[in-house]
Coordinates of C-alpha atoms in Angstrom, one line a residue:
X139 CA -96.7 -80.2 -4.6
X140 CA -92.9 -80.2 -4.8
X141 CA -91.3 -77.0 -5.2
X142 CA -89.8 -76.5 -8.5
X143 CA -86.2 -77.2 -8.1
X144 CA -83.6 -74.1 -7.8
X145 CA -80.3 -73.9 -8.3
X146 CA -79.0 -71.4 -5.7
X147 CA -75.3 -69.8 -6.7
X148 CA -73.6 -68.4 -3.3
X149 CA -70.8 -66.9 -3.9
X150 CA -68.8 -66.3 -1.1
X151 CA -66.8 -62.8 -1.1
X152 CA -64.0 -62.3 1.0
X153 CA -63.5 -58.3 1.9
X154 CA -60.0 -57.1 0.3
X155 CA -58.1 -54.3 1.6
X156 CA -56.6 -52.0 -0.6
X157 CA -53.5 -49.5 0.2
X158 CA -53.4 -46.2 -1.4
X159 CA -50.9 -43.8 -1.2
X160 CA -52.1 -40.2 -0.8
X161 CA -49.6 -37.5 -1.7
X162 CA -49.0 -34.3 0.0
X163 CA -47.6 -30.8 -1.4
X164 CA -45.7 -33.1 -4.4
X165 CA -44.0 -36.0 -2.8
X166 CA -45.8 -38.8 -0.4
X167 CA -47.7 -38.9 3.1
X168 CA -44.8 -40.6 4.7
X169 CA -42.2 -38.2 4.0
X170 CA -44.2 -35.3 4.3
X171 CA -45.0 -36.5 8.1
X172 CA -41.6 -37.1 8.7
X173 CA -40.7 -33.6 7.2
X174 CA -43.1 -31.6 9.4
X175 CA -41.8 -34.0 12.4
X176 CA -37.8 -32.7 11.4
X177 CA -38.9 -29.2 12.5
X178 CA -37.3 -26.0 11.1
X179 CA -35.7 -26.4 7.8
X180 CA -32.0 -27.9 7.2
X181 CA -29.4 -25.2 6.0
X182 CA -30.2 -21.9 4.7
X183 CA -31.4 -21.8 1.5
X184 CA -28.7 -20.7 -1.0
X185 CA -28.6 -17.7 -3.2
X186 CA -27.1 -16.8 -6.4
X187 CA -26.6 -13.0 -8.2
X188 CA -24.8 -12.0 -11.4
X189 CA -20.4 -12.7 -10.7
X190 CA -21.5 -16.2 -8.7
X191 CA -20.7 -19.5 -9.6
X192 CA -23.5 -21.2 -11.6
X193 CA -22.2 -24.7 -10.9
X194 CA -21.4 -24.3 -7.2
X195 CA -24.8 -22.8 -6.9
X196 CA -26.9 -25.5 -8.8
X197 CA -25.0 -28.3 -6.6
X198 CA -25.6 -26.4 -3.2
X199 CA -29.4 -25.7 -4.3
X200 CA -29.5 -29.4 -4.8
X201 CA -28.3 -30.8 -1.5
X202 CA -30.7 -28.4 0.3
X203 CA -33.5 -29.9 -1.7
X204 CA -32.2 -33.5 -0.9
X205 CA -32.3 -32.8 2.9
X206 CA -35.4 -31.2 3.0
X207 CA -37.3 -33.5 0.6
X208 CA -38.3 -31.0 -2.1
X209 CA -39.3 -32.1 -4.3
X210 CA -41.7 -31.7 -7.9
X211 CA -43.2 -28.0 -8.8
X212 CA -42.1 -26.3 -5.2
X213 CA -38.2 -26.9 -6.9
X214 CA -39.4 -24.1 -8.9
X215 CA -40.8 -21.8 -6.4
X216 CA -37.9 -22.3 -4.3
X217 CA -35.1 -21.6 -7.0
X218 CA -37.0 -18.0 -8.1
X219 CA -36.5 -17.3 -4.3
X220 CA -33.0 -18.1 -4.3
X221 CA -32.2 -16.0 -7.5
X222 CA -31.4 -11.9 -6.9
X223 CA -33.8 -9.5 -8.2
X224 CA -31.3 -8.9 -11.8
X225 CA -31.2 -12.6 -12.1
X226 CA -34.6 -12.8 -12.2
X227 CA -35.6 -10.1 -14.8
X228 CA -32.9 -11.4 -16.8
X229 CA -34.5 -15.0 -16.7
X230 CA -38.0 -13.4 -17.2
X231 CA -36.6 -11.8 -20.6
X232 CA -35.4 -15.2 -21.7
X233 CA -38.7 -16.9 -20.4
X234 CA -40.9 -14.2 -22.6
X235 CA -43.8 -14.0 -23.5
X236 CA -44.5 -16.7 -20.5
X237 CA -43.3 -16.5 -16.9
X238 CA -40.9 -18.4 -15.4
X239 CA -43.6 -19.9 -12.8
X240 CA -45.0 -21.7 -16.0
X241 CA -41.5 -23.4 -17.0
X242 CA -40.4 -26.3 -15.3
X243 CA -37.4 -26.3 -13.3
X244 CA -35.5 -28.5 -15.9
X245 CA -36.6 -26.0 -18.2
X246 CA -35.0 -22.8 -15.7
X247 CA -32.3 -24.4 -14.5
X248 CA -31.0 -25.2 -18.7
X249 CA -32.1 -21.1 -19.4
X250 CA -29.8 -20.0 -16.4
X251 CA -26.8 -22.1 -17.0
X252 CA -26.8 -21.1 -20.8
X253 CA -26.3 -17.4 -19.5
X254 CA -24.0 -17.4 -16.2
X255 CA -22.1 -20.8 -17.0
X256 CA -19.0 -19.3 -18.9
X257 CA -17.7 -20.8 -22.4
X258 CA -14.3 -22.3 -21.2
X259 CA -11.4 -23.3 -23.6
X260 CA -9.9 -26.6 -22.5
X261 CA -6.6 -26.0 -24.0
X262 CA -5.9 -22.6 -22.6
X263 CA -6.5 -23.8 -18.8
X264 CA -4.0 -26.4 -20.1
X265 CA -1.8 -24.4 -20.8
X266 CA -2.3 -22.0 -18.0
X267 CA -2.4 -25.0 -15.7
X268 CA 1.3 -26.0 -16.9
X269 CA 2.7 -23.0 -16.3
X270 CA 1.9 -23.3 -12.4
X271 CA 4.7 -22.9 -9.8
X272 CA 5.0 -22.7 -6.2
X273 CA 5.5 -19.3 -5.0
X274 CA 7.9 -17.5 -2.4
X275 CA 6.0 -18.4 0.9
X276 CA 3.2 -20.8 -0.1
X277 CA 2.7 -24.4 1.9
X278 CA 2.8 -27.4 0.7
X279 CA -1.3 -27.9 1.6
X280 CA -2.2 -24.6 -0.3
X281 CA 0.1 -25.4 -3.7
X282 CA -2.0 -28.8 -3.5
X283 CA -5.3 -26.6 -3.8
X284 CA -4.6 -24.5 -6.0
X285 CA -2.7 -27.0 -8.3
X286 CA -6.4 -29.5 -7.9
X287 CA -8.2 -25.8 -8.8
X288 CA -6.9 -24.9 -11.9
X289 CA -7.0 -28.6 -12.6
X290 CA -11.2 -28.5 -13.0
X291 CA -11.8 -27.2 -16.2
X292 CA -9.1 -29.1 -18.0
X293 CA -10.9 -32.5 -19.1
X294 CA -8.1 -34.8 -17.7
X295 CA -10.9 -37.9 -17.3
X296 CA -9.3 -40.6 -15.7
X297 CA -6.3 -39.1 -15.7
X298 CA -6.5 -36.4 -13.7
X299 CA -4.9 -37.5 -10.6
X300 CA -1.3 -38.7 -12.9
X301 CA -1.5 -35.1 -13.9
X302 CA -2.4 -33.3 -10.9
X303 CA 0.5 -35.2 -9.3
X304 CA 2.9 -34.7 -12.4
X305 CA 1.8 -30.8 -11.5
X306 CA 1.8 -30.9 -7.8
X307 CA 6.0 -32.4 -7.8
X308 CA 7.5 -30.3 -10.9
X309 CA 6.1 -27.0 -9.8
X310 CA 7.3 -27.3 -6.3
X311 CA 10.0 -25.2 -5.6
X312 CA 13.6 -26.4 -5.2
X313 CA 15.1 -27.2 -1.5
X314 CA 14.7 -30.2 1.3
X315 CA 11.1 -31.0 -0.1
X316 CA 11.5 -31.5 -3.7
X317 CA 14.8 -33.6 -3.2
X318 CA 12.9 -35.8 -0.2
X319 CA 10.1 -36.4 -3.1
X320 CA 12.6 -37.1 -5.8
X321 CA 14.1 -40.1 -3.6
X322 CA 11.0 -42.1 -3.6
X323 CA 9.6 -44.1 -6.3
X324 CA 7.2 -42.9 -9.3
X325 CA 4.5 -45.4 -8.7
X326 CA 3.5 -43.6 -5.5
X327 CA 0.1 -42.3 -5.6
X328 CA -0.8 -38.7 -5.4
X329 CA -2.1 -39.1 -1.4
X330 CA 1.1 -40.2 -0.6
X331 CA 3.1 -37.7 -1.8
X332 CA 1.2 -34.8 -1.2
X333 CA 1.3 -36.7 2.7
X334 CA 5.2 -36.9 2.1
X335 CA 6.0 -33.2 1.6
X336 CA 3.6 -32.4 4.3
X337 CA 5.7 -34.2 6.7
X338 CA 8.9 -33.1 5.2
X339 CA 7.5 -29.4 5.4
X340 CA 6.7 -30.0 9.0
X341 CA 10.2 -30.7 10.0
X342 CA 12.1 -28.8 8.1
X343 CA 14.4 -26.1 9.1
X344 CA 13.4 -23.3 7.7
X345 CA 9.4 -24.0 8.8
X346 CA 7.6 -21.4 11.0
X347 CA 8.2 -23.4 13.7
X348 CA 12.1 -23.1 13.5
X349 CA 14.6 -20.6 12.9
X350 CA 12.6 -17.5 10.9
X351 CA 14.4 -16.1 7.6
X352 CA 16.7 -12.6 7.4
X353 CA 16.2 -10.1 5.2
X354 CA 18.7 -7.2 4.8
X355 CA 16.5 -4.1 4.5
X356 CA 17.7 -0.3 4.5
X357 CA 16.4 2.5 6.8
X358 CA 14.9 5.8 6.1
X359 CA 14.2 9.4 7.0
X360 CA 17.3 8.4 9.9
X361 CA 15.1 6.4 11.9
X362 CA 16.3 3.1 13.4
X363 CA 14.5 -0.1 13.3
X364 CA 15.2 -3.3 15.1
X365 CA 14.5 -7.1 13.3
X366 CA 14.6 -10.3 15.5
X367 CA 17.3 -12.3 13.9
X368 CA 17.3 -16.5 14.2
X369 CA 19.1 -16.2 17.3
X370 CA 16.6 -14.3 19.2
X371 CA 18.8 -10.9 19.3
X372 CA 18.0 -7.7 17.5
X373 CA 19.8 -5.8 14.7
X374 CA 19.7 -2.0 14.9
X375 CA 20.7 -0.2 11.6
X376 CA 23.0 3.1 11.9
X377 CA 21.1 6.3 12.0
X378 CA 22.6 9.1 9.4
X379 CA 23.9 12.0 11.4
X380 CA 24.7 14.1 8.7
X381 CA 28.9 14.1 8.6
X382 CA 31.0 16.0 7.0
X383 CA 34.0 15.6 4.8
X384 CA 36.5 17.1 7.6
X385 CA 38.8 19.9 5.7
X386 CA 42.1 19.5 4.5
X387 CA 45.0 19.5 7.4
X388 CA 42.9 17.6 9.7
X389 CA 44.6 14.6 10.9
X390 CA 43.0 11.9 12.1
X391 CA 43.5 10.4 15.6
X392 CA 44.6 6.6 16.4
X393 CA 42.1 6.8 19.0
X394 CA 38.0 7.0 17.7
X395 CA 35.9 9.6 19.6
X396 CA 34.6 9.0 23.0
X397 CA 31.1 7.3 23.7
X398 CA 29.2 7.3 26.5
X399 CA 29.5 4.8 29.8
X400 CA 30.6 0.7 28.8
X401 CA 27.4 -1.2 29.2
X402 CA 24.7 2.0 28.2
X403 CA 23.6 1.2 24.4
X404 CA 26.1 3.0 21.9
X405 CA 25.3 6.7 20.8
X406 CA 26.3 8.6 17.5
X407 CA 28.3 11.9 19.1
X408 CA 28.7 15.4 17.7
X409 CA 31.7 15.7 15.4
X410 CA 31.4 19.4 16.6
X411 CA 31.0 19.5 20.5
X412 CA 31.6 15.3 21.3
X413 CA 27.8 15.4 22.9
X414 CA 24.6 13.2 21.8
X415 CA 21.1 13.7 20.9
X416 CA 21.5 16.3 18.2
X417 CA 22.9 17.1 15.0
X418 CA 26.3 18.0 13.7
X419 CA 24.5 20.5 11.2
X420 CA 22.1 22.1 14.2
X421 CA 24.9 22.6 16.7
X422 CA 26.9 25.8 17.5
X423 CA 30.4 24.5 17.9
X424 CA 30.7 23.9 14.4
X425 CA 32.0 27.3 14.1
X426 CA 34.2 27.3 16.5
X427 CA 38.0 27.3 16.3
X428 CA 39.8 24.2 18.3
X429 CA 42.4 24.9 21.0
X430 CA 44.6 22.3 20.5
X431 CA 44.7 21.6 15.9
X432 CA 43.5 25.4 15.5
X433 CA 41.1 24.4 13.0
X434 CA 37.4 25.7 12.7
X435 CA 34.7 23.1 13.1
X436 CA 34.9 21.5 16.8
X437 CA 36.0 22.3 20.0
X438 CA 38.8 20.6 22.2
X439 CA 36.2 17.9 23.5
X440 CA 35.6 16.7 20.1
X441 CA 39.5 17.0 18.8
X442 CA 41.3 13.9 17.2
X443 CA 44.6 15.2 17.4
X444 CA 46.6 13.9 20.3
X445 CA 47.3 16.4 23.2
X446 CA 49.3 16.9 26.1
X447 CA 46.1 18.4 28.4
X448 CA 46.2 16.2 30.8
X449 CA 43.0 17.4 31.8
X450 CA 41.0 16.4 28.6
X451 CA 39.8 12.5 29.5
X452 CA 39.1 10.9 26.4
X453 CA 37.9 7.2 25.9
X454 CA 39.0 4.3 23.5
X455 CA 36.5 2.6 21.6
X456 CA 36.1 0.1 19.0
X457 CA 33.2 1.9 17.4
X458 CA 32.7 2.0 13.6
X459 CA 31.1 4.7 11.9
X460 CA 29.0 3.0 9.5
X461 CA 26.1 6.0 8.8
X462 CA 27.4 6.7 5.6
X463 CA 27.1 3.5 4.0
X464 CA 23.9 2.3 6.0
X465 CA 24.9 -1.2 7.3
X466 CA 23.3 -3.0 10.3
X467 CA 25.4 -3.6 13.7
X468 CA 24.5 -7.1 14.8
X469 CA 23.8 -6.7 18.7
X470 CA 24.5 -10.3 20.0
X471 CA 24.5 -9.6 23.7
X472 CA 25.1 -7.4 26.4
X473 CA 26.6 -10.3 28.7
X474 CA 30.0 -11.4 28.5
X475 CA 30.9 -14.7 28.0
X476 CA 33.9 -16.7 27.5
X477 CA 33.3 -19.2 25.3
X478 CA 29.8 -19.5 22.9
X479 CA 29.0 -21.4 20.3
X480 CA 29.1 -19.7 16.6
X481 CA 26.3 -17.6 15.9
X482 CA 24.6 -18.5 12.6
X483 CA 21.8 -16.8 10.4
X484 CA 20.0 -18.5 7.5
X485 CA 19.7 -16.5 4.2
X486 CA 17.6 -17.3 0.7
X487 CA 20.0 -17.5 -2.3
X488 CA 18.2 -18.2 -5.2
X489 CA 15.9 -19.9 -3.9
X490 CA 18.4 -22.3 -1.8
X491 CA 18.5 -21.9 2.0
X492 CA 22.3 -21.4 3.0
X493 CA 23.4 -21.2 6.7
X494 CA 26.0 -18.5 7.3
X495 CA 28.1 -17.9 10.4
X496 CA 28.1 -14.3 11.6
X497 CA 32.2 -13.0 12.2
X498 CA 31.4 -11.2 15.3
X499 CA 35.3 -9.9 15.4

């Protein structure tokens, strides 16, 4: 007997293989291997407390979450770390009655910047940043800065290098810089002119690098003071000596009083006894009567009437008595020479540099 006839169905299966992605701490396998494999973490971890920067803060916190591939809820964990203890009960009040481990960090991150993210007005950092000039002293790098600073908050869009360049040129002050800039075409971008006054800066005359600036300055309380001039020499101001108006009946003498030995730095003498290193109003001779104009207030040695001792050596000198009016003597040089070129010293008149030559006499 023939067995009944069967239809047998095989169905042939072929095994499939199927990827999954497992997911570790928030973001996948793959990166969380290679994170472990970085080692220690890149950066420190920004903070922020009441007076900082909300937006310079957020940005920072940002790029260290970028480089360390943070990512999902440990955002959140990481940014209530990063906030000071005030921050935090402030954000807990504005979180109430939940806590801010139950927000998300879109949700924190809005809260915060509503309360340290100041209101601006746009027109009124216009206005302050048109009102910017270039002060006494500041480079050409540093105006750049602070002209792009207050530039921020202003909403210029598109346009914002045309005005920071508009800014940067017509707040520069006037000299060698501002004229070089003024030579050169409009449709220059704002790289190359801040590059242009750079190297206009850089070889200018009046740069650190070159001849310093002079200022005129008085003295006080009698002490002397020496300034390095452009020429590498020193100015020493006149120390007071307290004079006197000399009395009526004194003449004066064609010849100035005697100073001490030619080459020895110049000393202020004793209108009383002709010595140095004290004062007319300290010394004891300014009681005394002189021997050769009879009149009471110096000896013989300190006498500016002419006499016929031929005993009494006295010394001509070209010395000026400047202590009453508090000028500077200009001390080019204790050599000699015959011929030198004109000795020059660069002064700041309004705001122009003008190069004067010194009349050394």
């Amino acid at each position: 007997m023939a067995p009944p006839n069967t239809t047998a169905n095989t169905t042939s299966t072929t095994p499939t293989t199927t990827t999954t992605t497992a997911t570790i701490s928030g973001f996948p396998t793959q990166d969380f291997l290679r994170y472990l494999a970085r080692g220690p973490a890149v950066g420190d971890l920004p903070s922020f407390d009441v007076g900082d920067k909300w937006s310079t803060f957020i940005e920072r916190l940002d790029q260290y979450f970028t480089g360390n591939y943070v990512q999902g809820d440990r955002r959140v964990c990481l940014l209530l770390t990063a906030i000071s203890s005030a921050v935090y009960e402030v954000l807990r009040e504005l979180c109430h009655p939940d806590l801010p481990k139950s927000k998300s960090f879109n949700e924190l991150t809005e809260l915060l910047a509503n309360q340290y993210s100041p209101k601006i007005s746009v027109w009124r950092n216009r206005l302050t940043f048109d009102s910017l000039r270039q002060e006494q002293g500041e480079t050409v790098s540093s105006w750049y800065v602070r002209v792009k600073k207050y530039s921020m908050d202003c909403e210029f869009a598109q346009l914002l290098d045309n005005f920071v360049k508009y800014k940067f040129v017509t707040g520069l002050r006037k000299g060698p810089i501002l004229d070089r800039i003024c030579e050169e075409d409009s449709v220059k971008t704002l790289k190359e002119v801040v590059e242009l006054a750079v190297k206009k800066e850089s070889s200018s005359s009046y740069h650190e690098q070159g001849a310093p600036l002079n200022a005129i300055r008085t003295t006080k309380g009698g002490q002397q003071q020496k300034k390095k001039t452009s020429q590498g020499t020193t100015s020493t101001p006149w120390r007071s000596t307290g004079r006197q108006t000399p009395k009526a009946g004194a003449e004066k003498s064609e010849n100035p009083r005697p100073t001490s030995q030619k080459g020895s730095p110049k000393q202020v003498l004793c209108f009383a006894c002709n010595k140095p290193s004290h004062d007319f109003r300290a010394c004891k001779y300014k009681t005394y009567r002189c021997k050769i104009c009879k009149q009471v207030g110096h000896v013989a040695a300190a006498c500016k009437q002419p006499s016929d001792n031929k005993y009494l050596i006295t010394n001509n000198s070209d010395v000026l008595d400047l202590d009453q009016i508090g000028l500077f003597n200009l001390s080019i040089s204790d050599n000699f020479y015959t011929s030198v070129d004109p000795y020059t010293i660069k002064l700041l008149v309004n705001d122009v540099l003008i190069s004067f030559e010194i009349d050394t006499g």
